[in-house]
mmCIF file of C-alpha atoms in Angstrom:
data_model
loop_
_atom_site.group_PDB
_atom_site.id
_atom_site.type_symbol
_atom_site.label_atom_id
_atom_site.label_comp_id
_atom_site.label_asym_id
_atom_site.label_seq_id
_atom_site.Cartn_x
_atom_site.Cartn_y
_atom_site.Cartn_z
ATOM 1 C CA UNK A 199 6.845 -43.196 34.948
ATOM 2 C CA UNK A 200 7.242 -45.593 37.781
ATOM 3 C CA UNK A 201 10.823 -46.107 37.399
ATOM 4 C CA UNK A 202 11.332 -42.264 37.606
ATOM 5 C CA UNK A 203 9.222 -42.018 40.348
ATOM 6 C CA UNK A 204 11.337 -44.672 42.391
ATOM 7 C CA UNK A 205 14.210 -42.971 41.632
ATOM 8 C CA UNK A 206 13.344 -39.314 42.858
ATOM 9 C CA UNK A 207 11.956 -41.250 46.026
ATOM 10 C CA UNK A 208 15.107 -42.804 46.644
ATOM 11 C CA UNK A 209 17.368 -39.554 46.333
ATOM 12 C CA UNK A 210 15.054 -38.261 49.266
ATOM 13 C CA UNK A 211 12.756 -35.497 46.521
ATOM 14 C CA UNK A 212 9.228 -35.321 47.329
ATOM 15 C CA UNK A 213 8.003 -34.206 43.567
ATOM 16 C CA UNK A 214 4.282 -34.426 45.467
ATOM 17 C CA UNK A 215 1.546 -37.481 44.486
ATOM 18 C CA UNK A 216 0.478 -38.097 40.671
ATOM 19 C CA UNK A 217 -2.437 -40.365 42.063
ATOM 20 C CA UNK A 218 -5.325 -39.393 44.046
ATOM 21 C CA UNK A 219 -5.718 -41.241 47.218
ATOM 22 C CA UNK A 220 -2.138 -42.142 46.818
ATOM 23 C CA UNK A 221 -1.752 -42.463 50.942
ATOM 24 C CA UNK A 222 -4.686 -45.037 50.731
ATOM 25 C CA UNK A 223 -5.267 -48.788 50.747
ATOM 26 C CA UNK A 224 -8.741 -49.587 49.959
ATOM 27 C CA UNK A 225 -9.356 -53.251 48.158
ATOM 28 C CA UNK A 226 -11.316 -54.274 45.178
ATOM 29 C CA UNK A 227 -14.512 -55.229 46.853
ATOM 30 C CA UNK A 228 -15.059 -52.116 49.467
ATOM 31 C CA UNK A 229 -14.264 -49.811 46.377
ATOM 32 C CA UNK A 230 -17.057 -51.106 44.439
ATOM 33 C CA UNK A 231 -19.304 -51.407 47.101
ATOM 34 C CA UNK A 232 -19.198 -47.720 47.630
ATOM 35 C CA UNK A 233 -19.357 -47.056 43.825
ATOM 36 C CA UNK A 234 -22.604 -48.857 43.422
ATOM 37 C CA UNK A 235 -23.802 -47.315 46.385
ATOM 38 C CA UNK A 236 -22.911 -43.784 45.421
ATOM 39 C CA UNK A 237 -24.695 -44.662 41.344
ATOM 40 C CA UNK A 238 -27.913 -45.722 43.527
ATOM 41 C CA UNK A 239 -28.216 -42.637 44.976
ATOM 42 C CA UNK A 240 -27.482 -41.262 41.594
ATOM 43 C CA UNK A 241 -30.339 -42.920 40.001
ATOM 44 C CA UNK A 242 -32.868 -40.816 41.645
ATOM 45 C CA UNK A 243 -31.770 -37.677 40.046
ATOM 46 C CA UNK A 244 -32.357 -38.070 35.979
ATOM 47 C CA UNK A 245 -32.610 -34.218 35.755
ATOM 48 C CA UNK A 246 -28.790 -33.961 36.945
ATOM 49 C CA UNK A 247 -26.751 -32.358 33.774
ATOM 50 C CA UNK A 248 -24.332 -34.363 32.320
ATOM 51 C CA UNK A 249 -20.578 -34.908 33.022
ATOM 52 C CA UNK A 250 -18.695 -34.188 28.825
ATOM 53 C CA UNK A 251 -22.176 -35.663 27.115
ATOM 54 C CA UNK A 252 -22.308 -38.715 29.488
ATOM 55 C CA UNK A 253 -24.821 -39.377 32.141
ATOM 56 C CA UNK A 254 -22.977 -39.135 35.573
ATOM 57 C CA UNK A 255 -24.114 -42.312 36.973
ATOM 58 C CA UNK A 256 -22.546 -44.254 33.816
ATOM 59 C CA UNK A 257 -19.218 -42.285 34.045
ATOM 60 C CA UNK A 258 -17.486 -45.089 36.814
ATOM 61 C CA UNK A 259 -14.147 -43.087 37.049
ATOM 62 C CA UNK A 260 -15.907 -39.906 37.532
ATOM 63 C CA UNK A 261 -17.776 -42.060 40.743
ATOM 64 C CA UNK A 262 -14.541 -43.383 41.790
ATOM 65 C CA UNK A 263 -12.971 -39.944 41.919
ATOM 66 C CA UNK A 264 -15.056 -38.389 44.026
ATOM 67 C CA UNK A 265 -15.271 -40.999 46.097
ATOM 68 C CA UNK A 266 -11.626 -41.321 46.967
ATOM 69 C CA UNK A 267 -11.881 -37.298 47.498
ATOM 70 C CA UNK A 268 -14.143 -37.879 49.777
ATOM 71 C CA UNK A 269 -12.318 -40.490 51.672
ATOM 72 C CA UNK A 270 -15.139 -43.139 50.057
ATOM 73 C CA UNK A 271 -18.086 -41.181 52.049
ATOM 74 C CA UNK A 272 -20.893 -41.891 49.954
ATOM 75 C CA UNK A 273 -23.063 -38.873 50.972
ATOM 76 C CA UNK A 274 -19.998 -36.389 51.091
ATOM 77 C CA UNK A 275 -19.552 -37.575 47.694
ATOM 78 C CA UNK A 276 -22.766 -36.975 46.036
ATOM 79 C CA UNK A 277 -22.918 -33.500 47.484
ATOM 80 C CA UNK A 278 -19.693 -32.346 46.107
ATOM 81 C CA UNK A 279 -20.403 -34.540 42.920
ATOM 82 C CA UNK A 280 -23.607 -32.859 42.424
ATOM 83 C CA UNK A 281 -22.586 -29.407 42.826
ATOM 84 C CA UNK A 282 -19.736 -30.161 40.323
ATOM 85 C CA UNK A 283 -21.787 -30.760 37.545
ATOM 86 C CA UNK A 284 -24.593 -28.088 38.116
ATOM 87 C CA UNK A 285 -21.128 -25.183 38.398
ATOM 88 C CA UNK A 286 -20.136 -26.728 35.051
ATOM 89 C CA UNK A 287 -23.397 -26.098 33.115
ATOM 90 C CA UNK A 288 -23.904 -23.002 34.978
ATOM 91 C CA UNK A 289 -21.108 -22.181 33.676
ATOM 92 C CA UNK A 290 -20.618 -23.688 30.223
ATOM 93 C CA UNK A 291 -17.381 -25.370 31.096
ATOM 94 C CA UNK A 292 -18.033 -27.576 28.239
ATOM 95 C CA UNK A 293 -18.366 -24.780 25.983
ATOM 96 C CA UNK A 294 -15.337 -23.004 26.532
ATOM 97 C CA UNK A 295 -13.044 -22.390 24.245
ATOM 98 C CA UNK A 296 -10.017 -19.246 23.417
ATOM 99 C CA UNK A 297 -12.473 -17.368 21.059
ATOM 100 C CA UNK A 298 -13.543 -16.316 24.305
ATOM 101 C CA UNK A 299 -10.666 -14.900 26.153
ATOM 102 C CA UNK A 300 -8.340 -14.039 23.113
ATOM 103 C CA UNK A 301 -6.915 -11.312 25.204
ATOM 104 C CA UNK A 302 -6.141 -13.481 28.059
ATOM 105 C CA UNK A 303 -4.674 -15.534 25.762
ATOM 106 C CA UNK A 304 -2.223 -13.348 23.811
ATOM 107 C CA UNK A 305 -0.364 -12.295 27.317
ATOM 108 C CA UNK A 306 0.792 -15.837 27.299
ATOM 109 C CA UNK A 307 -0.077 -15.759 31.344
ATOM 110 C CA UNK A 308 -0.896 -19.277 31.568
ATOM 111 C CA UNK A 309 -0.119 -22.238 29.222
ATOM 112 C CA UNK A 310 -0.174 -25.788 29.394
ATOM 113 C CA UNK A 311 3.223 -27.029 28.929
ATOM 114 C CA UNK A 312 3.707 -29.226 26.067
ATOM 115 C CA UNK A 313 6.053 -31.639 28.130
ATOM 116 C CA UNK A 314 4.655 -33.739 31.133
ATOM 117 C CA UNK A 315 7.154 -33.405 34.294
ATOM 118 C CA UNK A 316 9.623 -36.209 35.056
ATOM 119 C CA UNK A 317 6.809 -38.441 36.899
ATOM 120 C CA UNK A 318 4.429 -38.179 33.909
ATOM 121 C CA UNK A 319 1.880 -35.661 34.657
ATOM 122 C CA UNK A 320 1.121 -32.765 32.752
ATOM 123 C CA UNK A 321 1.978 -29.234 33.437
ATOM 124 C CA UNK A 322 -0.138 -26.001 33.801
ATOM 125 C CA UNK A 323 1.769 -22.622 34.081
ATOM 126 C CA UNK A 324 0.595 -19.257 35.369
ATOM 127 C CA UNK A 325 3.464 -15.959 34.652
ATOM 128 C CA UNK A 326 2.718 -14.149 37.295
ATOM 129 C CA UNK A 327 4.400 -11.045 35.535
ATOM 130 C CA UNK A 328 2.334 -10.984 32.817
ATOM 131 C CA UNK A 329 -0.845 -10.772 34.240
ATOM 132 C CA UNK A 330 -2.261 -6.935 36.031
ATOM 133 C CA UNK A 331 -4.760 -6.351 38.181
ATOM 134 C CA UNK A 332 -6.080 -3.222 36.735
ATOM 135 C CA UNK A 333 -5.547 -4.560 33.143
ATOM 136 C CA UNK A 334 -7.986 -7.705 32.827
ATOM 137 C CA UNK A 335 -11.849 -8.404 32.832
ATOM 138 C CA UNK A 336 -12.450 -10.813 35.772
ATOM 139 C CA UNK A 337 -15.266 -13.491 33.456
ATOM 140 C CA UNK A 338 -12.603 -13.782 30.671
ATOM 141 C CA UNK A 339 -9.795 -14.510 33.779
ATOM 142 C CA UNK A 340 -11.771 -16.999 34.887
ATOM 143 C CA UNK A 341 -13.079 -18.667 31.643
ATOM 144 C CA UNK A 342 -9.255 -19.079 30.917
ATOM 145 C CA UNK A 343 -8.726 -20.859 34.490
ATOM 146 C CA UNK A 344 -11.173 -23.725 33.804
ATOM 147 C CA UNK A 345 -10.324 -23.781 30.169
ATOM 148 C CA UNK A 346 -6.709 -24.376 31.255
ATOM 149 C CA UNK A 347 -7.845 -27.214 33.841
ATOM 150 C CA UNK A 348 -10.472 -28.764 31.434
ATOM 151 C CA UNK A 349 -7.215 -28.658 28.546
ATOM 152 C CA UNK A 350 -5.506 -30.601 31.486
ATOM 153 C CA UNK A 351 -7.903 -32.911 32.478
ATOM 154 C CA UNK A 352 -7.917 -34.253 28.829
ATOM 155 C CA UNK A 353 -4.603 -35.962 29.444
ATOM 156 C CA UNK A 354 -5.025 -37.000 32.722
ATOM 157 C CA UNK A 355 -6.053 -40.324 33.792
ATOM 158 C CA UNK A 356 -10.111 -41.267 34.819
ATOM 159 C CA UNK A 357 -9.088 -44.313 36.851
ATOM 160 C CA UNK A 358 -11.915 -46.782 37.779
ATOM 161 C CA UNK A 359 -11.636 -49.041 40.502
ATOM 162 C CA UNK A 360 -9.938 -52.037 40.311
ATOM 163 C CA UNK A 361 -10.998 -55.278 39.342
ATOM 164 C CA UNK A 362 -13.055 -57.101 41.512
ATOM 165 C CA UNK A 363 -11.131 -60.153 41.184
ATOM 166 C CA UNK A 364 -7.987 -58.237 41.468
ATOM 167 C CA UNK A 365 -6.182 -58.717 44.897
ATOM 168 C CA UNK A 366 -4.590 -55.625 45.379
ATOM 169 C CA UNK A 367 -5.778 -52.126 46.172
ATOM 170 C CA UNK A 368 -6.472 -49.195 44.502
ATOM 171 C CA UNK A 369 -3.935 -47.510 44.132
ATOM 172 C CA UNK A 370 -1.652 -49.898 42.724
ATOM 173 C CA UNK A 371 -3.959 -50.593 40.130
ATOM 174 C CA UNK A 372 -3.608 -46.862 39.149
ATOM 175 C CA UNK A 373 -0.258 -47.151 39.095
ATOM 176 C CA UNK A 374 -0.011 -49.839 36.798
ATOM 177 C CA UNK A 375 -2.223 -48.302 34.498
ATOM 178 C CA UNK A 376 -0.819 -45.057 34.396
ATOM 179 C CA UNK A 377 -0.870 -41.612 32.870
ATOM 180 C CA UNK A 378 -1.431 -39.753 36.402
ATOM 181 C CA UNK A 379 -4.540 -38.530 37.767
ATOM 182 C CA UNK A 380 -2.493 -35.315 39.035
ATOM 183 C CA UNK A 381 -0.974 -32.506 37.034
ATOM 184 C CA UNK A 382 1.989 -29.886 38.324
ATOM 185 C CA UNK A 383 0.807 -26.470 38.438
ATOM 186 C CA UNK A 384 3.983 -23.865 38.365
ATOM 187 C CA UNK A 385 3.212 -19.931 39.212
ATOM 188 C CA UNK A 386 6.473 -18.113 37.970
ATOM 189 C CA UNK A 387 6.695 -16.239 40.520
ATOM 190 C CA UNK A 388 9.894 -13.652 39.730
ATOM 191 C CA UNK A 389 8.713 -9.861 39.419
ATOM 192 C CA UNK A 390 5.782 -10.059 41.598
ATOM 193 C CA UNK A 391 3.997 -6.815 42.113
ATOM 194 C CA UNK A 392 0.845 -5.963 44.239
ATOM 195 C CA UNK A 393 -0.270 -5.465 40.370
ATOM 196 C CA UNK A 394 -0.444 -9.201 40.379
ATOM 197 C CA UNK A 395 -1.634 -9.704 43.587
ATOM 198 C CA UNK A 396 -5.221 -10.593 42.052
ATOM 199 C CA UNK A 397 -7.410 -11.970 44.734
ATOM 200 C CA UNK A 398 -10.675 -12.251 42.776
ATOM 201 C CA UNK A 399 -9.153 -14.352 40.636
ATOM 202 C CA UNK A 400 -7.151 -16.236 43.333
ATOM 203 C CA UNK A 401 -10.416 -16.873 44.880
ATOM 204 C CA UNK A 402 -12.146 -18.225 41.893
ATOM 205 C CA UNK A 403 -9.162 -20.296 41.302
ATOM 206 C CA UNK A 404 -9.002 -21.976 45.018
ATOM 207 C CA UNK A 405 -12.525 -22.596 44.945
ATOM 208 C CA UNK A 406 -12.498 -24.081 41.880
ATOM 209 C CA UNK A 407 -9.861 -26.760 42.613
ATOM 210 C CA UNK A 408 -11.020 -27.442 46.097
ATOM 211 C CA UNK A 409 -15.215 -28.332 44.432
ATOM 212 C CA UNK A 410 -14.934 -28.792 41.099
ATOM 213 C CA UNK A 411 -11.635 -30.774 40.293
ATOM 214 C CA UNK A 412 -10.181 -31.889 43.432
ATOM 215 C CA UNK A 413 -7.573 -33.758 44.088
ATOM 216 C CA UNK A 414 -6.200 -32.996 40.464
ATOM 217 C CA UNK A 415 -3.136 -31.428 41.343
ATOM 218 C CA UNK A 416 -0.680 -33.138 42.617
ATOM 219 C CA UNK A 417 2.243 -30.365 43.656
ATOM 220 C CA UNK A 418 2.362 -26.711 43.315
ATOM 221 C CA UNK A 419 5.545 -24.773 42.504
ATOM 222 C CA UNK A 420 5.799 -21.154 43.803
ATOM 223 C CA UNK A 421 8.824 -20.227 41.208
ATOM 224 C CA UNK A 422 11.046 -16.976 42.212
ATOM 225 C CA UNK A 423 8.520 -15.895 45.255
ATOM 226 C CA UNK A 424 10.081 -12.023 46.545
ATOM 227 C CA UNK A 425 9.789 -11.409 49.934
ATOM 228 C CA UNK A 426 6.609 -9.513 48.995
ATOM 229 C CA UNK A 427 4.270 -12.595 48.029
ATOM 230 C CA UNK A 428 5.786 -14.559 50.829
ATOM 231 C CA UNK A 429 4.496 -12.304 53.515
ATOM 232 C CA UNK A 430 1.475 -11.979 51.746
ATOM 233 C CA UNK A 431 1.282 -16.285 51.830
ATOM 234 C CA UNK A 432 2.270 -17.094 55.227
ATOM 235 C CA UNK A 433 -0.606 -15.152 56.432
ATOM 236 C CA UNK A 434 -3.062 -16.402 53.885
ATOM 237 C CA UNK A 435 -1.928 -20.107 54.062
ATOM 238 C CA UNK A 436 -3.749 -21.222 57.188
ATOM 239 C CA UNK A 437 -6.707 -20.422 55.162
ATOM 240 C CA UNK A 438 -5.896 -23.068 52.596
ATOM 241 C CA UNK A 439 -6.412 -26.152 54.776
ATOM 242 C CA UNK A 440 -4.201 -29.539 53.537
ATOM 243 C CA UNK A 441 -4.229 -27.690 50.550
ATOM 244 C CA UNK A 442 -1.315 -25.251 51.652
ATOM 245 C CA UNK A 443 0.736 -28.056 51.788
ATOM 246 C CA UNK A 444 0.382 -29.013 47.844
ATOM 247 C CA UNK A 445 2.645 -26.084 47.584
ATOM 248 C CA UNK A 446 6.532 -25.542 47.505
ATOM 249 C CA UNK A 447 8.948 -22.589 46.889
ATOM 250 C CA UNK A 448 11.611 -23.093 44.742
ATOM 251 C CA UNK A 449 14.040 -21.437 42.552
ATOM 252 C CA UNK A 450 13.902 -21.770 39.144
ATOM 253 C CA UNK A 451 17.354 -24.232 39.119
ATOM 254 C CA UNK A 452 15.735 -26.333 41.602
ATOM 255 C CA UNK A 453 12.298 -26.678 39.267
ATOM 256 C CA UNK A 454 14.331 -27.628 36.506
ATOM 257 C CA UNK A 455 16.490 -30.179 37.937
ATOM 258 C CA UNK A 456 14.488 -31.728 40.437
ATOM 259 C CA UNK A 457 11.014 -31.998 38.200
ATOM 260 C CA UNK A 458 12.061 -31.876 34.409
ATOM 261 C CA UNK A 459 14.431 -33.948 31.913
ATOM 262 C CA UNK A 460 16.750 -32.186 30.271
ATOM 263 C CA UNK A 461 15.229 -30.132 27.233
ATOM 264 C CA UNK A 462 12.010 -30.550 28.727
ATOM 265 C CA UNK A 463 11.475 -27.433 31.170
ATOM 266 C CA UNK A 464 8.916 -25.142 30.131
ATOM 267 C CA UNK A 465 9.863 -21.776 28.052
ATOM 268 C CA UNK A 466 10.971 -19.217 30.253
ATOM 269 C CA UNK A 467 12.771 -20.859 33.019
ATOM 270 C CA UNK A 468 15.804 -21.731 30.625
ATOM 271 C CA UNK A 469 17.812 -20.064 33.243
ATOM 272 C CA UNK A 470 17.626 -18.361 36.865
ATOM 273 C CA UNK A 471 17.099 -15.041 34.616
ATOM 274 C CA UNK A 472 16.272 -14.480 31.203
ATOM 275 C CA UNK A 473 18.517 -11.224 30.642
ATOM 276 C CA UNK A 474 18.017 -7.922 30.184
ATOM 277 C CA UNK A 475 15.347 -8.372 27.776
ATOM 278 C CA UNK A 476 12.959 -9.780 30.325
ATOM 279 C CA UNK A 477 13.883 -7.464 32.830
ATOM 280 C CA UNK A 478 12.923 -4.620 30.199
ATOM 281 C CA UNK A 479 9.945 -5.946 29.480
ATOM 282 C CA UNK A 480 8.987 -5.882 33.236
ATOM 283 C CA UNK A 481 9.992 -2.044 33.626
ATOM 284 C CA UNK A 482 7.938 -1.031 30.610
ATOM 285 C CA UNK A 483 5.053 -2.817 32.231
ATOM 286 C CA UNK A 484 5.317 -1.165 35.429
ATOM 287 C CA UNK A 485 2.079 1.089 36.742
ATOM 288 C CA UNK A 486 2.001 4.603 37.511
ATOM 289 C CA UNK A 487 2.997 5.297 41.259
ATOM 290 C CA UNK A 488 -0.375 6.029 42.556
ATOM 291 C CA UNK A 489 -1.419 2.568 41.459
ATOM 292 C CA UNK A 490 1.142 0.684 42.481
ATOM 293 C CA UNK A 491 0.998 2.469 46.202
ATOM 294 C CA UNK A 492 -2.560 1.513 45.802
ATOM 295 C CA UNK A 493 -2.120 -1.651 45.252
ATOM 296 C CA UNK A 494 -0.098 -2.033 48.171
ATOM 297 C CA UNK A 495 -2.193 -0.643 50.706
ATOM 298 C CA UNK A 496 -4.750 -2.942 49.480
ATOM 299 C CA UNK A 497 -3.063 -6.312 49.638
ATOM 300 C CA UNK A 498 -1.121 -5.111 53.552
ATOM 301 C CA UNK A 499 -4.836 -4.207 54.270
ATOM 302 C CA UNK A 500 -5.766 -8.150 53.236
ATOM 303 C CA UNK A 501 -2.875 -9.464 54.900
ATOM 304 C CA UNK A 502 -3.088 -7.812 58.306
ATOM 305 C CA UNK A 503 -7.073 -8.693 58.683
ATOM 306 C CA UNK A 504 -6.153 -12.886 57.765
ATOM 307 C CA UNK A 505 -3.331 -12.754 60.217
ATOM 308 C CA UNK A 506 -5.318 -11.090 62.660
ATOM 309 C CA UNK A 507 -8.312 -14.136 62.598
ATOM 310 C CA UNK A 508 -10.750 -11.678 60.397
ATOM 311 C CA UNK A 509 -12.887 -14.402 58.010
ATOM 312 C CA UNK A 510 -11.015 -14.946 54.789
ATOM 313 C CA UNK A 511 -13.991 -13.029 52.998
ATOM 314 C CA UNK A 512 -13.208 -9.806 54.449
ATOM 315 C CA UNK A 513 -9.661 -9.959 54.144
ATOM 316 C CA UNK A 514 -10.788 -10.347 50.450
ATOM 317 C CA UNK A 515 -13.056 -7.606 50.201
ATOM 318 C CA UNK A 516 -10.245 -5.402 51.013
ATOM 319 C CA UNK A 517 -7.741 -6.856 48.896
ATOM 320 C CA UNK A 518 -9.903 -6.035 46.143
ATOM 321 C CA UNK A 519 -10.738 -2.732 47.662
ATOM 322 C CA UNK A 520 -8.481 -0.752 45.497
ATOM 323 C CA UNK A 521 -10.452 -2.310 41.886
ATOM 324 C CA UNK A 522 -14.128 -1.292 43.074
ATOM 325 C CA UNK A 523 -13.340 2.163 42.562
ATOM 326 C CA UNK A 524 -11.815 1.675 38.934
ATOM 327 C CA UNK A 525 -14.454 -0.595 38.373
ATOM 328 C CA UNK A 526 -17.463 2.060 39.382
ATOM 329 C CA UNK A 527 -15.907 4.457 37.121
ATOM 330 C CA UNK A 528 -16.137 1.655 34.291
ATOM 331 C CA UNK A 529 -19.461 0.918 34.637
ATOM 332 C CA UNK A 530 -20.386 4.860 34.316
ATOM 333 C CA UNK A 531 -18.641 4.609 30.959
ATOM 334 C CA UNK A 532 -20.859 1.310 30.579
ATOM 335 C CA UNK A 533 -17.938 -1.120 31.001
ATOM 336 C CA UNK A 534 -17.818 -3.619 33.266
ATOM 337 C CA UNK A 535 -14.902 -5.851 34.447
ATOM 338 C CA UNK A 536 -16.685 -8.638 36.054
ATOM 339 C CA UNK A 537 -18.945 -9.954 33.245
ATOM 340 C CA UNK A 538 -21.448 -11.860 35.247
ATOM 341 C CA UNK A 539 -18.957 -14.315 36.898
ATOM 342 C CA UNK A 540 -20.148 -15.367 40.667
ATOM 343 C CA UNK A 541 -18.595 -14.621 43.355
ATOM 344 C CA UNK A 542 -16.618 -17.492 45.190
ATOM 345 C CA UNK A 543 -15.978 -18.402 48.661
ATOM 346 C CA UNK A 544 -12.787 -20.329 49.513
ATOM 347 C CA UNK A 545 -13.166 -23.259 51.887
ATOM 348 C CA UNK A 546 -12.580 -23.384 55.494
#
């Protein structure tokens, strides 16, 4: 793990952090002064559900995460902490499980890779291609997202802080203790369609990482991106914050040589394109013209109100424009696609 890291550093690839706070150098003592501080504050809240059947305030590494998310601010911390753990009973996070989303699950849209990249940390994939706008109920989306992250989370690291007789910082205690704290998240990107241009679930996604596991991804590949999602991203990516620059376009040679051993890269990206049977696949899955045109409209219409300093909310609302009326004709038939999941906001 180390070793590789060292030696993608010295051929000049930036494969993004595995460590959270990796830019920081905080020492023993100042870490657990803050930790204590941040479980006093703790202490005064006994109602607060619990973090996987522990009591937050005996969880340490859960403390120290948030902390070093928070750039060790012990109020910032306990805001964002809190709010994680109230989403996650809200919304059974714990309870989760593919009985639940067996549809989402049989379109093999997102997986979690049974390799780890060449630095160690594990890898969550999202096929663009396989996943339609028009074709999915928004609650069972979503309950696959976290139950992707939370599959994730279970083989990355909960670091603590480092001893307190321990003379280095923080981050090289991580390091020596390895697995990462990060993961790699890859969206194959090739055959993008406004059909996939999903911003409900985009938005649910986003604010998801940025409250309720941040700082667990370390780099984001954007595999294949046509000209048609760049557009769309350079527009939306002064939304994202820092958190536009987790992300990198690449090809799918460059994925698999620059972030994967040999025999290692996940299924799919074997080669730059996967033949004829692939590309079949993706013209048999194509919508009717009226949809697709509709589509369109809808994410230009999302694009041209971000670029033009609208609030990210409204350039939402429109992008989803085109699915309200669907989803009014749905509920006449006493269907509905959103299945009780909140709405999100993405951060500023």
């Amino acid at each position: 793990g180390v070793e590789r890291r060292a030696a993608a550093a010295t051929e000049g690839r930036d494969l993004g952090s595995a460590y959270i706070g990796h830019e920081d150098n905080v020492d023993s003592e100042t870490a657990w002064q803050r930790v204590e501080a941040l479980r006093r504050r703790l202490e005064s809240m006994p109602e607060l559900p619990r973090w996987r059947g522990k009591p937050v305030l005996e969880n340490t590494g859960l403390l120290w995460w948030f902390l070093r998310d928070r750039r060790l601010d012990v109020e910032e911390a306990l805001k964002k902490l809190v709010e994680c753990v109230k989403w996650r009973a809200e919304f059974r996070v714990e309870r989760l499980g593919p009985e639940l989303f067996m549809k989402e699950m049989r379109t093999r849209k997102g997986f979690l890779h049974q390799y780890n990249d060449i630095t160690g940390r594990p890898v969550l994939v999202a096929v663009a291609r396989r996943h339609n706008v028009l074709d999915r109920r928004l609650q069972e989306s979503c309950q696959m997202c976290a139950w992707m992250l939370e599959s994730a989370m279970d083989r990355l690291a909960m670091a603590e802080p480092p001893p307190k007789e321990s003379a280095g910082s923080a981050v090289e205690a991580a390091v020596a203790n390895e697995p990462p704290e990060q993961a790699l998240g890859i969206f194959d990107l090739r055959d993008f369609s406004p059909m996939q241009a999903d911003l409900e679930v985009a938005a649910f996604l986003v604010d998801v990482l940025y409250k309720y596991y941040p700082g667990r991804t370390g780099r984001v590949l954007l595999v294949g991106a046509p000209d048609l999602f760049r557009s769309f991203w350079n527009s939306v990516k002064p939304w994202l914050g820092h958190y536009a620059s987790l992300a990198d376009f690449v090809t799918v040679e460059e994925m698999a040589k620059d972030y994967f051993s040999p025999g290692t890269v996940p299924p799919g990206f074997e080669s730059a394109d996967d033949g004829p049977a692939r590309r079949a696949t993706a013209s048999s899955a194509l919508p009717s013209r009226r949809r697709l045109l509709a589509a369109t409209d809808a994410s230009l219409g999302a694009s041209a109100l971000v670029g033009s300093g609208a609030s990210l909310a409204a350039a939402l609302a429109a992008g989803a424009g085109f699915v309200t009326g669907r989803r009014h004709r749905q509920r006449k038939r006493g269907r509905s696609l959103a299945g009780g999941v909140a709405r999100t906001s993405l951060p500023g």
